[in-house]
PDB file of C-alpha atoms (C1' of nucleotides) in Angstrom:
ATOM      1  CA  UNK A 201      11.859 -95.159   2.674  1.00 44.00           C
ATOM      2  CA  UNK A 202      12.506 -91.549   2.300  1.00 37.00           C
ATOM      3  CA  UNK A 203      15.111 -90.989   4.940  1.00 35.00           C
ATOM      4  CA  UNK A 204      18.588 -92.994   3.606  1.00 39.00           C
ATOM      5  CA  UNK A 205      21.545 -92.218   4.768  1.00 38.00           C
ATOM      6  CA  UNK A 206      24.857 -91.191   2.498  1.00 40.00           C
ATOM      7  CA  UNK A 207      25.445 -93.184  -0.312  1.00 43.00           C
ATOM      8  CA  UNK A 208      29.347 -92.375  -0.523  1.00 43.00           C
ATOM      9  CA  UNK A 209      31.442 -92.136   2.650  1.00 41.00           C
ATOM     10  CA  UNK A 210      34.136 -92.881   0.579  1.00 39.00           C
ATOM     11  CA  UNK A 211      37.223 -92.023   3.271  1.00 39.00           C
ATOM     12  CA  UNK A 212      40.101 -90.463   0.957  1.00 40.00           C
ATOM     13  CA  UNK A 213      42.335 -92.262   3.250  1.00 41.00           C
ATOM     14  CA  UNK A 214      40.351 -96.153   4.397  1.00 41.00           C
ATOM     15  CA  UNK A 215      42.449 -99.592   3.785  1.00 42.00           C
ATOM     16  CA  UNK A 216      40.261-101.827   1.981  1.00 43.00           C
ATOM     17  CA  UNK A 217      40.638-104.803   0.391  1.00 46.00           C
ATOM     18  CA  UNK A 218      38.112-103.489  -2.454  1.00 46.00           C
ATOM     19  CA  UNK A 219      36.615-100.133  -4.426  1.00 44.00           C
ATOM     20  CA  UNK A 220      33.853-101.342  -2.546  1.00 50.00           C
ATOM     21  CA  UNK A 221      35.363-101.568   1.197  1.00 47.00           C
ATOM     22  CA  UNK A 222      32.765 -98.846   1.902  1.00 46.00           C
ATOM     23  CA  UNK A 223      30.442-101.463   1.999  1.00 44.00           C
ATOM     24  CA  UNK A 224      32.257-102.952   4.896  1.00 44.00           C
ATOM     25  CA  UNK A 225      31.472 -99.918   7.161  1.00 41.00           C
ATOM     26  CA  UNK A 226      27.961-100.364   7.176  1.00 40.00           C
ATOM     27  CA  UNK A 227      27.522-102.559  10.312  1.00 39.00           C
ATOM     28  CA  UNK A 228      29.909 -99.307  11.583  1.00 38.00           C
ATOM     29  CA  UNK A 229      27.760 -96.368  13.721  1.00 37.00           C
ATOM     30  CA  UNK A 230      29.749 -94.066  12.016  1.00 35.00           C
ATOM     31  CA  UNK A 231      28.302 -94.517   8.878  1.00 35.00           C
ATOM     32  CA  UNK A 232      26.117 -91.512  10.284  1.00 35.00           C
ATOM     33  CA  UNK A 233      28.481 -88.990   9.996  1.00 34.00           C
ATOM     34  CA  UNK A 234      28.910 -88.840   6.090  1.00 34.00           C
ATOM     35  CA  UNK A 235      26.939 -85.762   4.753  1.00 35.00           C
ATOM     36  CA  UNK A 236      24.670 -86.007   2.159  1.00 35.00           C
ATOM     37  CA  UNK A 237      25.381 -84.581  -1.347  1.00 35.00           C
ATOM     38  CA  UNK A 238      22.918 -82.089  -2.938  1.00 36.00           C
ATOM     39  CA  UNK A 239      21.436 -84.776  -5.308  1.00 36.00           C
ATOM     40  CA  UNK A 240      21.324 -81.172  -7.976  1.00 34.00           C
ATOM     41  CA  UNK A 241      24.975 -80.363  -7.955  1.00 36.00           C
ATOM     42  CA  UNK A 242      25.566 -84.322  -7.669  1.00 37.00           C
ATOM     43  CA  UNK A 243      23.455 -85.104 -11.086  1.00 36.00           C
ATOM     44  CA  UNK A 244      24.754 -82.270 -12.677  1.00 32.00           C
ATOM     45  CA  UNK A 245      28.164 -83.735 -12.365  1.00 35.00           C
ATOM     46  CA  UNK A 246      27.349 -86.890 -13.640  1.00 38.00           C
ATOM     47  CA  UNK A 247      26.373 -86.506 -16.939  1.00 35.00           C
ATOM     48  CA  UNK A 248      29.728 -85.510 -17.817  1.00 33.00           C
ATOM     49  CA  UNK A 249      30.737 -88.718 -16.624  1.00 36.00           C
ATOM     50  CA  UNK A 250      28.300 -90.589 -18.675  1.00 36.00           C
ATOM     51  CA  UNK A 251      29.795 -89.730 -21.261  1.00 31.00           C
ATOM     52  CA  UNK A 252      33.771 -90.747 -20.401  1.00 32.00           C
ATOM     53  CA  UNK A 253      32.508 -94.081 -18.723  1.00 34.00           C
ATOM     54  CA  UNK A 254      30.653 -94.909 -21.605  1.00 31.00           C
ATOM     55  CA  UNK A 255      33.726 -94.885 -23.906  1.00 31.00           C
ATOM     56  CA  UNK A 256      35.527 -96.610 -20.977  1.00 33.00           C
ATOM     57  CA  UNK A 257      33.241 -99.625 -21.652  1.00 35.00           C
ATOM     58  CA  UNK A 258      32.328 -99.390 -18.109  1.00 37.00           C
ATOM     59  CA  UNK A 259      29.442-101.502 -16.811  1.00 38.00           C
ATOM     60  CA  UNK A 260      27.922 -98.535 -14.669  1.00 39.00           C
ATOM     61  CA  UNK A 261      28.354 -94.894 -15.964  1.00 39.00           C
ATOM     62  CA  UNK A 262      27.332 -92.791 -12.751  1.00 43.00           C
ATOM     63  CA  UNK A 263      26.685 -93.206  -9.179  1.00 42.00           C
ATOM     64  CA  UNK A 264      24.524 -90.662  -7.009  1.00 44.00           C
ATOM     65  CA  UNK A 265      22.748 -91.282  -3.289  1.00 42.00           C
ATOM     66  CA  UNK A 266      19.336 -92.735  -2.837  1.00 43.00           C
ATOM     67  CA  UNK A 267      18.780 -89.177  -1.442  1.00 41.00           C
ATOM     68  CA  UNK A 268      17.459 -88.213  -5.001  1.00 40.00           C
ATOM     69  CA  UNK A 269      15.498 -91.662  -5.019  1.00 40.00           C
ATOM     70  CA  UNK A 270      11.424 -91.699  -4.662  1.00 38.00           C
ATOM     71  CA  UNK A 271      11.129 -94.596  -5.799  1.00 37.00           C
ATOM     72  CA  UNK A 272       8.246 -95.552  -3.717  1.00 37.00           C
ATOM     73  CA  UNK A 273       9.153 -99.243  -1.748  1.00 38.00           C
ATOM     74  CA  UNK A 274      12.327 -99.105  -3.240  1.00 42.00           C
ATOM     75  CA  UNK A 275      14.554 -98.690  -0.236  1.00 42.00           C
ATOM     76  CA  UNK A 276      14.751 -99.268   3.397  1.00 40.00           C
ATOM     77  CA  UNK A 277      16.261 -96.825   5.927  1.00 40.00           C
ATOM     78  CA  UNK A 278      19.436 -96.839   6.863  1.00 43.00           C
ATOM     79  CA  UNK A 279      19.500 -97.658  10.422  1.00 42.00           C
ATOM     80  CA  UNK A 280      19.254-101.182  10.445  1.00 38.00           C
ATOM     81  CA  UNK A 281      15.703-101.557  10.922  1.00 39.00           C
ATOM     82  CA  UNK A 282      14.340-101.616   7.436  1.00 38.00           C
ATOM     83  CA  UNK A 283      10.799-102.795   8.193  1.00 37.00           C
ATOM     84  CA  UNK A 284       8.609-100.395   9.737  1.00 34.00           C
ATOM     85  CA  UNK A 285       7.968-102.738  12.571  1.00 33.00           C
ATOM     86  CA  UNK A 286       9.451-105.591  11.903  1.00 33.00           C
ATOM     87  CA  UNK A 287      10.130-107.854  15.010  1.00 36.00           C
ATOM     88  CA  UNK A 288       9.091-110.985  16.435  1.00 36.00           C
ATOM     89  CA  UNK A 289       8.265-111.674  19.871  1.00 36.00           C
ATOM     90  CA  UNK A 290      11.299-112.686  22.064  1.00 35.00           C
ATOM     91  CA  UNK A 291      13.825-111.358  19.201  1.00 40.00           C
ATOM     92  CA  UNK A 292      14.079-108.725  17.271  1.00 45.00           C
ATOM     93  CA  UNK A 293      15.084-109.452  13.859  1.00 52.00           C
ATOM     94  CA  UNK A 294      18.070-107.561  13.053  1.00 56.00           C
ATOM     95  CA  UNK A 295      18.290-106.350   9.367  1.00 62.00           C
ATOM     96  CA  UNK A 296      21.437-105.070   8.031  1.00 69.00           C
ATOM     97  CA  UNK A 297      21.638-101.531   6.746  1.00 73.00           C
ATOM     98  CA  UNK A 298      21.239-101.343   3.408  1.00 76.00           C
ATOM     99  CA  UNK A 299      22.843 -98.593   0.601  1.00 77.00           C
ATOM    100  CA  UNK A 300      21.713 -98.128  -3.004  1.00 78.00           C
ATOM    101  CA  UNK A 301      23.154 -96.710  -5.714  1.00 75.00           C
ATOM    102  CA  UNK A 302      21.475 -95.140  -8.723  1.00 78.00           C
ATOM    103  CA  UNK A 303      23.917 -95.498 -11.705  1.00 76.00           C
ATOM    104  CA  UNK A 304      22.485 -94.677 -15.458  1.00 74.00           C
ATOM    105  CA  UNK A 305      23.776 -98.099 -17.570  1.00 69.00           C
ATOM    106  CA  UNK A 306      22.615-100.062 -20.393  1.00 65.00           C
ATOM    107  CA  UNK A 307      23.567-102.880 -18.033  1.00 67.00           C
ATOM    108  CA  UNK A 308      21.796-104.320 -14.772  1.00 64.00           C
ATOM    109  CA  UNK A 309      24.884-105.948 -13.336  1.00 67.00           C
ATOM    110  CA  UNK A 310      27.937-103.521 -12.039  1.00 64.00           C
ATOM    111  CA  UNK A 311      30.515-105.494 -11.689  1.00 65.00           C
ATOM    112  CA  UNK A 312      31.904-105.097  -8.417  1.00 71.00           C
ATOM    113  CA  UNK A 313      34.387-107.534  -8.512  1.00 76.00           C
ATOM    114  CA  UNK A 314      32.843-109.589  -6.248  1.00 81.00           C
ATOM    115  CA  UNK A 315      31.091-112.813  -7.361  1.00 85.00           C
ATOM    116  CA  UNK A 316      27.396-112.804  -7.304  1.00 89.00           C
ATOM    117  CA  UNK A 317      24.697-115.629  -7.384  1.00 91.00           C
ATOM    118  CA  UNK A 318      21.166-114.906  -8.294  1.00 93.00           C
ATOM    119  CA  UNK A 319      19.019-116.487  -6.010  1.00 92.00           C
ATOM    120  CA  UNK A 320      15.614-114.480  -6.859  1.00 92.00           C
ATOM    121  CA  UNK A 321      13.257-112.166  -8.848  1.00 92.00           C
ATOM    122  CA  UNK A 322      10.004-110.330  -8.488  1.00 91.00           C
ATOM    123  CA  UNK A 323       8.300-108.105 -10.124  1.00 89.00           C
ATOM    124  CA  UNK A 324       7.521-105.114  -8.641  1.00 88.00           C
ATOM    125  CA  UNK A 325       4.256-103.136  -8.294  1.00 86.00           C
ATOM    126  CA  UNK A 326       4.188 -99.899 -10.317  1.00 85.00           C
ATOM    127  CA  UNK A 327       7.421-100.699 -12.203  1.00 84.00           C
ATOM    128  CA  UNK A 328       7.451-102.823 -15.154  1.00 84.00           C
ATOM    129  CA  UNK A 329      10.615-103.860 -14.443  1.00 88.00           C
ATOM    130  CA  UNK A 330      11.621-106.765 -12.392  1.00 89.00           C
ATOM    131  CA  UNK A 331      13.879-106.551  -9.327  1.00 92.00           C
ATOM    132  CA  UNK A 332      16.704-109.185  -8.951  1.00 92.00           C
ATOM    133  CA  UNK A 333      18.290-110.525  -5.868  1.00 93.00           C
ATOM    134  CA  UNK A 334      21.727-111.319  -5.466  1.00 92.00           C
ATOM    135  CA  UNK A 335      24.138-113.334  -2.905  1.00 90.00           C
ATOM    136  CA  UNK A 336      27.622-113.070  -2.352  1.00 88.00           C
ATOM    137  CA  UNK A 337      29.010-116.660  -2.998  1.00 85.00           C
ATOM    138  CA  UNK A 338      32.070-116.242  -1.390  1.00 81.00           C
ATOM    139  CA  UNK A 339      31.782-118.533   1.756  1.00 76.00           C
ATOM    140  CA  UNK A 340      30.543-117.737   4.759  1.00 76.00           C
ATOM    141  CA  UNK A 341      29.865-114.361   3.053  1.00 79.00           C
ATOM    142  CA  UNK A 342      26.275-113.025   3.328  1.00 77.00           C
ATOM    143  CA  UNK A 343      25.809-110.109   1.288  1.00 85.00           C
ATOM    144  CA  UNK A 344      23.398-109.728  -0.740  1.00 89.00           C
ATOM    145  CA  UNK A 345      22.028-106.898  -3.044  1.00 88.00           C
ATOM    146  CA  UNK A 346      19.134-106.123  -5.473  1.00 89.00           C
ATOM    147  CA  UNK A 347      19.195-104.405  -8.502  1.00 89.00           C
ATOM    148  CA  UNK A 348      16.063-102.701  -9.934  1.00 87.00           C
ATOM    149  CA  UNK A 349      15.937-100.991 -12.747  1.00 85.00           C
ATOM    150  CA  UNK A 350      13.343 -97.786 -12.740  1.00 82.00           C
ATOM    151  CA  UNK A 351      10.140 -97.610 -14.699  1.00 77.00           C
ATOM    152  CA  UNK A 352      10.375 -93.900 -14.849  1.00 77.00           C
ATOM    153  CA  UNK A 353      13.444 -93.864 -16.590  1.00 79.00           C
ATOM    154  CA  UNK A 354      14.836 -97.206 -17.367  1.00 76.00           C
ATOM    155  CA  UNK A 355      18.337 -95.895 -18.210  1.00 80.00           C
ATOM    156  CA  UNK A 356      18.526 -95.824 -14.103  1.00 81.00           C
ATOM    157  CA  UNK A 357      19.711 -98.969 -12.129  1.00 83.00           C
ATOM    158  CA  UNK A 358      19.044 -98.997  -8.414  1.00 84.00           C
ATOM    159  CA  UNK A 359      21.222-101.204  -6.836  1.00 85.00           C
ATOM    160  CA  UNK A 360      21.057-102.173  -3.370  1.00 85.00           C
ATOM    161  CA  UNK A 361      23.516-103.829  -0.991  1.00 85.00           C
ATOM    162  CA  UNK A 362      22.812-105.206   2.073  1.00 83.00           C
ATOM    163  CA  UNK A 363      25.472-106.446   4.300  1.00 80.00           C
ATOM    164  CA  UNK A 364      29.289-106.489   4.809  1.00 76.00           C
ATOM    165  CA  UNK A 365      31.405-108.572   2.766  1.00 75.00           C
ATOM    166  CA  UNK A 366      34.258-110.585   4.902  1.00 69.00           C
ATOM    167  CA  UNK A 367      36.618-111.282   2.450  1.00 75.00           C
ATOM    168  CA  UNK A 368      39.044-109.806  -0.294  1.00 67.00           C
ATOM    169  CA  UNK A 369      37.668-108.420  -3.269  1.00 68.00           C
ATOM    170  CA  UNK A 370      37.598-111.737  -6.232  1.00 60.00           C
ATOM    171  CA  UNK A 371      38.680-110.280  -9.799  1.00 60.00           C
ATOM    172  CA  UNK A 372      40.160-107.190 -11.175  1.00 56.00           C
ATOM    173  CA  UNK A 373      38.183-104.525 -10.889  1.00 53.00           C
ATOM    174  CA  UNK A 374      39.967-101.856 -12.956  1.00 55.00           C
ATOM    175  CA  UNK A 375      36.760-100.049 -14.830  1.00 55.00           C
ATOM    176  CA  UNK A 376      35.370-100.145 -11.954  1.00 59.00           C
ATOM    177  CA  UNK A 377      37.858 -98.635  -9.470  1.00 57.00           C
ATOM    178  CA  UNK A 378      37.793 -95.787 -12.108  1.00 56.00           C
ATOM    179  CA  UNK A 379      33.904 -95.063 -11.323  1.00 54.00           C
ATOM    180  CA  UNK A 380      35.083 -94.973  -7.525  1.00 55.00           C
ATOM    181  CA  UNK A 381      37.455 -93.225  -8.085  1.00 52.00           C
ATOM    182  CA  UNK A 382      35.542 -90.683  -9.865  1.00 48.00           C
ATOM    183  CA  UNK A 383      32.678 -90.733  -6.973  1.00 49.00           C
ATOM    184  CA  UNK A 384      35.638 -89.789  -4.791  1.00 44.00           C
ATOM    185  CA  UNK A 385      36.078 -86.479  -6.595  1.00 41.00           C
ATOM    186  CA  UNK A 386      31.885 -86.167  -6.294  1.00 39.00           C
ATOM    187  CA  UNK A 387      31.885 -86.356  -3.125  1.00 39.00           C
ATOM    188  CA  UNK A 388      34.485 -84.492  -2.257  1.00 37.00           C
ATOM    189  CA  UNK A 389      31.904 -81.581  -3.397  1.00 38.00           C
TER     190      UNK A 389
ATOM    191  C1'  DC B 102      30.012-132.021 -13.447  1.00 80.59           C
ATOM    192  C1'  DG B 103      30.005-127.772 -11.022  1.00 80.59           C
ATOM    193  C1'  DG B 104      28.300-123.374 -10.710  1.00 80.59           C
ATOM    194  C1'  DG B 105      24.997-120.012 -12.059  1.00 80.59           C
ATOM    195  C1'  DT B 106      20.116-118.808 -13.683  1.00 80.59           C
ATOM    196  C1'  DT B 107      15.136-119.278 -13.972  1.00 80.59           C
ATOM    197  C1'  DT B 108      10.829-119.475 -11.970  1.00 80.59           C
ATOM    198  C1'  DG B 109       6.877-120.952  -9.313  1.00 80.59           C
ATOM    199  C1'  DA B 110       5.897-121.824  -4.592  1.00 80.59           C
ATOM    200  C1'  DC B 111       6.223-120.477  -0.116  1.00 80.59           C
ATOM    201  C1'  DC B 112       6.844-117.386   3.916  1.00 80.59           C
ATOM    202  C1'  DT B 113       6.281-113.088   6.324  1.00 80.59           C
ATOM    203  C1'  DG B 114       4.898-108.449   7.374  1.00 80.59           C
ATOM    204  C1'  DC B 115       1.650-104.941   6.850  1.00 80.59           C
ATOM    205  C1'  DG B 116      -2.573-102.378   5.847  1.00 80.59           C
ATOM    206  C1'  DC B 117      -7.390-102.542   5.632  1.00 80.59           C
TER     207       DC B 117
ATOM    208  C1'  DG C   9      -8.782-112.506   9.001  1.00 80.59           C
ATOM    209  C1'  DC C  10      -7.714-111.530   4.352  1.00 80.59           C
ATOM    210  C1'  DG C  11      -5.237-109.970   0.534  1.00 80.59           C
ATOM    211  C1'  DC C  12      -1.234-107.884  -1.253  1.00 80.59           C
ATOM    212  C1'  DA C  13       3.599-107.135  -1.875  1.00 80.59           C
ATOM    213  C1'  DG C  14       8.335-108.064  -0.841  1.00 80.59           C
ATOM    214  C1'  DG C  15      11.709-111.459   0.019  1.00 80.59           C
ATOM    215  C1'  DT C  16      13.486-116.254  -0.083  1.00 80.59           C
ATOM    216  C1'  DC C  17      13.697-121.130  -1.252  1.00 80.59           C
ATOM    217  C1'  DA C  18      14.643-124.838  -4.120  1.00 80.59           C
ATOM    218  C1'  DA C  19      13.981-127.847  -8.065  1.00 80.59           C
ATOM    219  C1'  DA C  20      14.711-127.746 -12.767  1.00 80.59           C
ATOM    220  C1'  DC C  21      17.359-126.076 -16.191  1.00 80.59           C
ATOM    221  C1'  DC C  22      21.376-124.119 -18.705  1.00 80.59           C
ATOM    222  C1'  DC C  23      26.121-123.569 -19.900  1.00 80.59           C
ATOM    223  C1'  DG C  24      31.135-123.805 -20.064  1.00 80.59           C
TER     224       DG C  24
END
DNA sequence: CGGGTTTGACCTGCGC
DNA sequence: GCGCAGGTCAAACCCG
């Protein structure tokens, strides 16, 4: 869990059909060649944007990599095998890579546009604060994410995606193209 | 009535 | 093998 890959490719230059169409590069081998941010210089950057996306009645204020996450259990790696050994004899099982994103909001839900069905939650050792599962319900689309919030500092909420989504992005997503927008400026740091 | 949420049970992997 | 923790299922429930 404490080796994750780039939270924020974020091409300047990628067609997607949503703010989100990073997500659809995960099953790509590139996703290796994003760098990783200085989690420092990345925080210190986004408490200035607390503050604008809070007035901008955004759902999820700021965005950084799960490189500044020690969340212990919280994450898997990045390279598709998220157990430590997890396979079965004859076939391996093949687990998607998954990306998180820390955002600080008074919310657990970003809304991504996409539609999401809650199909589980747990509580989680050493953090009083349960972690929900979600699934894409857009047919034939299996994505699914988790959002945790963190004990140390509940204002945090980790969420995690798993997957690729197949299909066009569902509802307006103006607030939140703003956030991506502004992680496009982070990153470009 | 359809779609989403809640929640306890169940399954699986892992460490001891 | 056993117990624990994470992840998923599915029936019951809720709501527009």
């Amino acid at each position: 869990m404490e080796n994750f890959s780039t939270l924020f490719p974020c091409p300047p230059s990628t067609p997607s059909p949503s703010p989100f169409s990073f997500l659809s590069m995960v099953n790509n081998s590139s996703h290796h060649d994003f760098q990783t941010h200085k989690p420092s210089d990345f925080l210190g950057l986004m408490s200035s944007t607390t503050a604008t996306a809070a007035s901008m009645e955004v759902p999820a204020s700021d965005i950084t990599n799960v490189d500044s996450l020690q969340t212990k259990g919280l994450l898997g790696s990045d390279d598709g095998e998220v157990k430590s050994s997890g396979k079965k004899k004859g076939e391996k099982k093949i687990r998607k890579p998954r990306y998180a994103f820390q955002t600080r909001s008074q919310v657990d839900i970003l809304d991504d546009g996409y539609r999401w069905r809650k199909y589980g939650q747990k509580a989680v050792k050493n953090n009083r604060f349960p972690r929900s599962y979600y699934r894409c319900t857009h047919q034939g689309c299996n994505v699914k994410k988790q959002v945790q919030r963190l004990s140390k500092d509940e204002g945090i909420v980790v969420t995690t995606y798993e997957g690729m989504h197949s299909h066009q992005i569902e509802k307006s997503t103006d607030n939140f193209e703003h956030i991506l927008s502004q992680m496009q400026v982070y990153a470009s740091f």
